[in-house]
Amino acid sequence: MDQINKKTGLFFGSFNPIHIGHLIVASQMVENSDLDQIWFVVTPQNPLKKKKTLLKNHHRLNLVKEAIDDDERFRATDVEFHLPQPNYTIHTLTVLTEKYPEREFALIMGTDNLATLHKWKNYQELLDQYQLYVYPRPGFQPGEFASHTNVHLVEAPQIEISASMIRDAIHQKKDLRYLLPVKVLKYIEDMMFYQ
């Protein structure tokens, strides 16, 4: 499966839980750009922030694995679980680039993140050394970095589904069969998460 210089988009998130919105964005990114594969980078819980709604790291990773199943275009990674806290995207990219020299890593983000990129650690290095693939988010303009040569705006449907909306719906015992992949829904129900 690994080819030389495989262009790999990194899709960071807490994925708490992963839902069809995430999968639609990832699918659109790989189908409408020159990315060969997308890696879902599950971000660990910040040890300084106790969020009772945030599932343990390994459960969120397992949910991503269940969601992407055997889709060769996607992979789940726990790389950030093994890095010092707090995690910075630039550090993660450096570690992955060293570990997988045969791959060209790129960053996937929404227009909301691109608009606030100047607040990120070493954002200029991110912009200058990595390609950024940006999908539209409702209510957010791409901002000043949209014209940078390494920024690629990729057409994708604007999905107004959030993980917090999903968690609330589970708590209220609503039917979510069309918002979560079947295996993800079963895992959540079996483990009685978010209730």
JSON list of N, CA and C in Angstrom, two decimals, residues 70-107:
[
{"chain": "A", "resi": 70, "resn": "ASP", "atom": "N", "xyz": [-12.07, -0.79, 6.68]},
{"chain": "A", "resi": 70, "resn": "ASP", "atom": "CA", "xyz": [-11.02, -1.27, 5.76]},
{"chain": "A", "resi": 70, "resn": "ASP", "atom": "C", "xyz": [-10.84, -0.33, 4.57]},
{"chain": "A", "resi": 71, "resn": "ASP", "atom": "N", "xyz": [-11.23, 0.94, 4.72]},
{"chain": "A", "resi": 71, "resn": "ASP", "atom": "CA", "xyz": [-11.09, 1.91, 3.64]},
{"chain": "A", "resi": 71, "resn": "ASP", "atom": "C", "xyz": [-9.60, 2.25, 3.50]},
{"chain": "A", "resi": 72, "resn": "GLU", "atom": "N", "xyz": [-9.01, 1.83, 2.40]},
{"chain": "A", "resi": 72, "resn": "GLU", "atom": "CA", "xyz": [-7.57, 2.00, 2.17]},
{"chain": "A", "resi": 72, "resn": "GLU", "atom": "C", "xyz": [-7.14, 3.47, 2.10]},
{"chain": "A", "resi": 73, "resn": "ARG", "atom": "N", "xyz": [-8.10, 4.36, 1.88]},
{"chain": "A", "resi": 73, "resn": "ARG", "atom": "CA", "xyz": [-7.76, 5.79, 1.77]},
{"chain": "A", "resi": 73, "resn": "ARG", "atom": "C", "xyz": [-7.47, 6.40, 3.13]},
{"chain": "A", "resi": 74, "resn": "PHE", "atom": "N", "xyz": [-7.86, 5.71, 4.19]},
{"chain": "A", "resi": 74, "resn": "PHE", "atom": "CA", "xyz": [-7.79, 6.28, 5.53]},
{"chain": "A", "resi": 74, "resn": "PHE", "atom": "C", "xyz": [-6.98, 5.42, 6.48]},
{"chain": "A", "resi": 75, "resn": "ARG", "atom": "N", "xyz": [-6.44, 6.09, 7.52]},
{"chain": "A", "resi": 75, "resn": "ARG", "atom": "CA", "xyz": [-5.72, 5.39, 8.58]},
{"chain": "A", "resi": 75, "resn": "ARG", "atom": "C", "xyz": [-5.91, 6.19, 9.87]},
{"chain": "A", "resi": 76, "resn": "ALA", "atom": "N", "xyz": [-5.98, 5.48, 10.99]},
{"chain": "A", "resi": 76, "resn": "ALA", "atom": "CA", "xyz": [-6.05, 6.14, 12.31]},
{"chain": "A", "resi": 76, "resn": "ALA", "atom": "C", "xyz": [-4.66, 6.09, 12.92]},
{"chain": "A", "resi": 77, "resn": "THR", "atom": "N", "xyz": [-4.26, 7.17, 13.59]},
{"chain": "A", "resi": 77, "resn": "THR", "atom": "CA", "xyz": [-2.95, 7.17, 14.25]},
{"chain": "A", "resi": 77, "resn": "THR", "atom": "C", "xyz": [-3.05, 7.75, 15.66]},
{"chain": "A", "resi": 78, "resn": "ASP", "atom": "N", "xyz": [-2.28, 7.14, 16.55]},
{"chain": "A", "resi": 78, "resn": "ASP", "atom": "CA", "xyz": [-2.21, 7.61, 17.94]},
{"chain": "A", "resi": 78, "resn": "ASP", "atom": "C", "xyz": [-0.88, 8.30, 18.22]},
{"chain": "A", "resi": 79, "resn": "VAL", "atom": "N", "xyz": [-0.23, 8.81, 17.18]},
{"chain": "A", "resi": 79, "resn": "VAL", "atom": "CA", "xyz": [1.11, 9.40, 17.32]},
{"chain": "A", "resi": 79, "resn": "VAL", "atom": "C", "xyz": [1.16, 10.43, 18.46]},
{"chain": "A", "resi": 80, "resn": "GLU", "atom": "N", "xyz": [0.11, 11.22, 18.62]},
{"chain": "A", "resi": 80, "resn": "GLU", "atom": "CA", "xyz": [0.16, 12.28, 19.63]},
{"chain": "A", "resi": 80, "resn": "GLU", "atom": "C", "xyz": [0.01, 11.74, 21.05]},
{"chain": "A", "resi": 81, "resn": "PHE", "atom": "N", "xyz": [-0.45, 10.50, 21.19]},
{"chain": "A", "resi": 81, "resn": "PHE", "atom": "CA", "xyz": [-0.56, 9.91, 22.54]},
{"chain": "A", "resi": 81, "resn": "PHE", "atom": "C", "xyz": [0.83, 9.75, 23.16]},
{"chain": "A", "resi": 82, "resn": "HIS", "atom": "N", "xyz": [1.86, 9.69, 22.30]},
{"chain": "A", "resi": 82, "resn": "HIS", "atom": "CA", "xyz": [3.22, 9.39, 22.76]},
{"chain": "A", "resi": 82, "resn": "HIS", "atom": "C", "xyz": [4.14, 10.61, 22.75]},
{"chain": "A", "resi": 83, "resn": "LEU", "atom": "N", "xyz": [3.56, 11.78, 22.53]},
{"chain": "A", "resi": 83, "resn": "LEU", "atom": "CA", "xyz": [4.35, 13.02, 22.49]},
{"chain": "A", "resi": 83, "resn": "LEU", "atom": "C", "xyz": [4.12, 13.83, 23.76]},
{"chain": "A", "resi": 84, "resn": "PRO", "atom": "N", "xyz": [5.07, 14.69, 24.12]},
{"chain": "A", "resi": 84, "resn": "PRO", "atom": "CA", "xyz": [4.90, 15.52, 25.32]},
{"chain": "A", "resi": 84, "resn": "PRO", "atom": "C", "xyz": [3.67, 16.43, 25.19]},
{"chain": "A", "resi": 85, "resn": "GLN", "atom": "N", "xyz": [3.05, 16.69, 26.33]},
{"chain": "A", "resi": 85, "resn": "GLN", "atom": "CA", "xyz": [1.91, 17.60, 26.37]},
{"chain": "A", "resi": 85, "resn": "GLN", "atom": "C", "xyz": [2.40, 19.01, 26.72]},
{"chain": "A", "resi": 86, "resn": "PRO", "atom": "N", "xyz": [1.77, 20.07, 26.28]},
{"chain": "A", "resi": 86, "resn": "PRO", "atom": "CA", "xyz": [0.69, 20.03, 25.30]},
{"chain": "A", "resi": 86, "resn": "PRO", "atom": "C", "xyz": [1.24, 19.74, 23.90]},
{"chain": "A", "resi": 87, "resn": "ASN", "atom": "N", "xyz": [0.38, 19.20, 23.04]},
{"chain": "A", "resi": 87, "resn": "ASN", "atom": "CA", "xyz": [0.79, 18.88, 21.68]},
{"chain": "A", "resi": 87, "resn": "ASN", "atom": "C", "xyz": [0.73, 20.11, 20.80]},
{"chain": "A", "resi": 88, "resn": "TYR", "atom": "N", "xyz": [1.74, 20.26, 19.97]},
{"chain": "A", "resi": 88, "resn": "TYR", "atom": "CA", "xyz": [1.73, 21.30, 18.95]},
{"chain": "A", "resi": 88, "resn": "TYR", "atom": "C", "xyz": [1.81, 20.62, 17.59]},
{"chain": "A", "resi": 89, "resn": "THR", "atom": "N", "xyz": [1.01, 21.09, 16.66]},
{"chain": "A", "resi": 89, "resn": "THR", "atom": "CA", "xyz": [0.94, 20.49, 15.33]},
{"chain": "A", "resi": 89, "resn": "THR", "atom": "C", "xyz": [2.32, 20.42, 14.68]},
{"chain": "A", "resi": 90, "resn": "ILE", "atom": "N", "xyz": [3.12, 21.47, 14.83]},
{"chain": "A", "resi": 90, "resn": "ILE", "atom": "CA", "xyz": [4.44, 21.50, 14.21]},
{"chain": "A", "resi": 90, "resn": "ILE", "atom": "C", "xyz": [5.32, 20.36, 14.73]},
{"chain": "A", "resi": 91, "resn": "HIS", "atom": "N", "xyz": [5.21, 20.03, 16.03]},
{"chain": "A", "resi": 91, "resn": "HIS", "atom": "CA", "xyz": [5.99, 18.93, 16.60]},
{"chain": "A", "resi": 91, "resn": "HIS", "atom": "C", "xyz": [5.53, 17.59, 16.03]},
{"chain": "A", "resi": 92, "resn": "THR", "atom": "N", "xyz": [4.22, 17.42, 15.93]},
{"chain": "A", "resi": 92, "resn": "THR", "atom": "CA", "xyz": [3.67, 16.17, 15.39]},
{"chain": "A", "resi": 92, "resn": "THR", "atom": "C", "xyz": [4.14, 15.97, 13.95]},
{"chain": "A", "resi": 93, "resn": "LEU", "atom": "N", "xyz": [4.08, 17.03, 13.16]},
{"chain": "A", "resi": 93, "resn": "LEU", "atom": "CA", "xyz": [4.53, 16.94, 11.76]},
{"chain": "A", "resi": 93, "resn": "LEU", "atom": "C", "xyz": [6.01, 16.59, 11.68]},
{"chain": "A", "resi": 94, "resn": "THR", "atom": "N", "xyz": [6.82, 17.16, 12.55]},
{"chain": "A", "resi": 94, "resn": "THR", "atom": "CA", "xyz": [8.26, 16.87, 12.57]},
{"chain": "A", "resi": 94, "resn": "THR", "atom": "C", "xyz": [8.51, 15.41, 12.89]},
{"chain": "A", "resi": 95, "resn": "VAL", "atom": "N", "xyz": [7.82, 14.89, 13.91]},
{"chain": "A", "resi": 95, "resn": "VAL", "atom": "CA", "xyz": [7.97, 13.49, 14.31]},
{"chain": "A", "resi": 95, "resn": "VAL", "atom": "C", "xyz": [7.55, 12.55, 13.18]},
{"chain": "A", "resi": 96, "resn": "LEU", "atom": "N", "xyz": [6.40, 12.82, 12.56]},
{"chain": "A", "resi": 96, "resn": "LEU", "atom": "CA", "xyz": [5.92, 11.95, 11.49]},
{"chain": "A", "resi": 96, "resn": "LEU", "atom": "C", "xyz": [6.83, 12.01, 10.26]},
{"chain": "A", "resi": 97, "resn": "THR", "atom": "N", "xyz": [7.34, 13.19, 9.95]},
{"chain": "A", "resi": 97, "resn": "THR", "atom": "CA", "xyz": [8.23, 13.34, 8.79]},
{"chain": "A", "resi": 97, "resn": "THR", "atom": "C", "xyz": [9.52, 12.55, 9.00]},
{"chain": "A", "resi": 98, "resn": "GLU", "atom": "N", "xyz": [10.02, 12.53, 10.25]},
{"chain": "A", "resi": 98, "resn": "GLU", "atom": "CA", "xyz": [11.22, 11.74, 10.55]},
{"chain": "A", "resi": 98, "resn": "GLU", "atom": "C", "xyz": [10.93, 10.25, 10.51]},
{"chain": "A", "resi": 99, "resn": "LYS", "atom": "N", "xyz": [9.76, 9.86, 11.01]},
{"chain": "A", "resi": 99, "resn": "LYS", "atom": "CA", "xyz": [9.42, 8.44, 11.09]},
{"chain": "A", "resi": 99, "resn": "LYS", "atom": "C", "xyz": [9.04, 7.84, 9.73]},
{"chain": "A", "resi": 100, "resn": "TYR", "atom": "N", "xyz": [8.44, 8.67, 8.86]},
{"chain": "A", "resi": 100, "resn": "TYR", "atom": "CA", "xyz": [8.00, 8.19, 7.54]},
{"chain": "A", "resi": 100, "resn": "TYR", "atom": "C", "xyz": [8.59, 9.08, 6.45]},
{"chain": "A", "resi": 101, "resn": "PRO", "atom": "N", "xyz": [9.90, 8.97, 6.21]},
{"chain": "A", "resi": 101, "resn": "PRO", "atom": "CA", "xyz": [10.54, 9.86, 5.23]},
{"chain": "A", "resi": 101, "resn": "PRO", "atom": "C", "xyz": [10.02, 9.66, 3.80]},
{"chain": "A", "resi": 102, "resn": "GLU", "atom": "N", "xyz": [9.38, 8.52, 3.56]},
{"chain": "A", "resi": 102, "resn": "GLU", "atom": "CA", "xyz": [8.87, 8.24, 2.21]},
{"chain": "A", "resi": 102, "resn": "GLU", "atom": "C", "xyz": [7.55, 8.97, 1.93]},
{"chain": "A", "resi": 103, "resn": "ARG", "atom": "N", "xyz": [6.99, 9.60, 2.95]},
{"chain": "A", "resi": 103, "resn": "ARG", "atom": "CA", "xyz": [5.70, 10.28, 2.80]},
{"chain": "A", "resi": 103, "resn": "ARG", "atom": "C", "xyz": [5.87, 11.79, 2.80]},
{"chain": "A", "resi": 104, "resn": "GLU", "atom": "N", "xyz": [4.99, 12.43, 2.08]},
{"chain": "A", "resi": 104, "resn": "GLU", "atom": "CA", "xyz": [4.91, 13.90, 2.12]},
{"chain": "A", "resi": 104, "resn": "GLU", "atom": "C", "xyz": [3.65, 14.26, 2.91]},
{"chain": "A", "resi": 105, "resn": "PHE", "atom": "N", "xyz": [3.84, 14.82, 4.09]},
{"chain": "A", "resi": 105, "resn": "PHE", "atom": "CA", "xyz": [2.70, 15.13, 4.95]},
{"chain": "A", "resi": 105, "resn": "PHE", "atom": "C", "xyz": [2.16, 16.52, 4.67]},
{"chain": "A", "resi": 106, "resn": "ALA", "atom": "N", "xyz": [0.84, 16.62, 4.73]},
{"chain": "A", "resi": 106, "resn": "ALA", "atom": "CA", "xyz": [0.14, 17.89, 4.56]},
{"chain": "A", "resi": 106, "resn": "ALA", "atom": "C", "xyz": [-0.87, 18.00, 5.70]},
{"chain": "A", "resi": 107, "resn": "LEU", "atom": "N", "xyz": [-1.37, 19.19, 5.89]},
{"chain": "A", "resi": 107, "resn": "LEU", "atom": "CA", "xyz": [-2.29, 19.46, 6.99]},
{"chain": "A", "resi": 107, "resn": "LEU", "atom": "C", "xyz": [-3.68, 19.74, 6.44]}
]
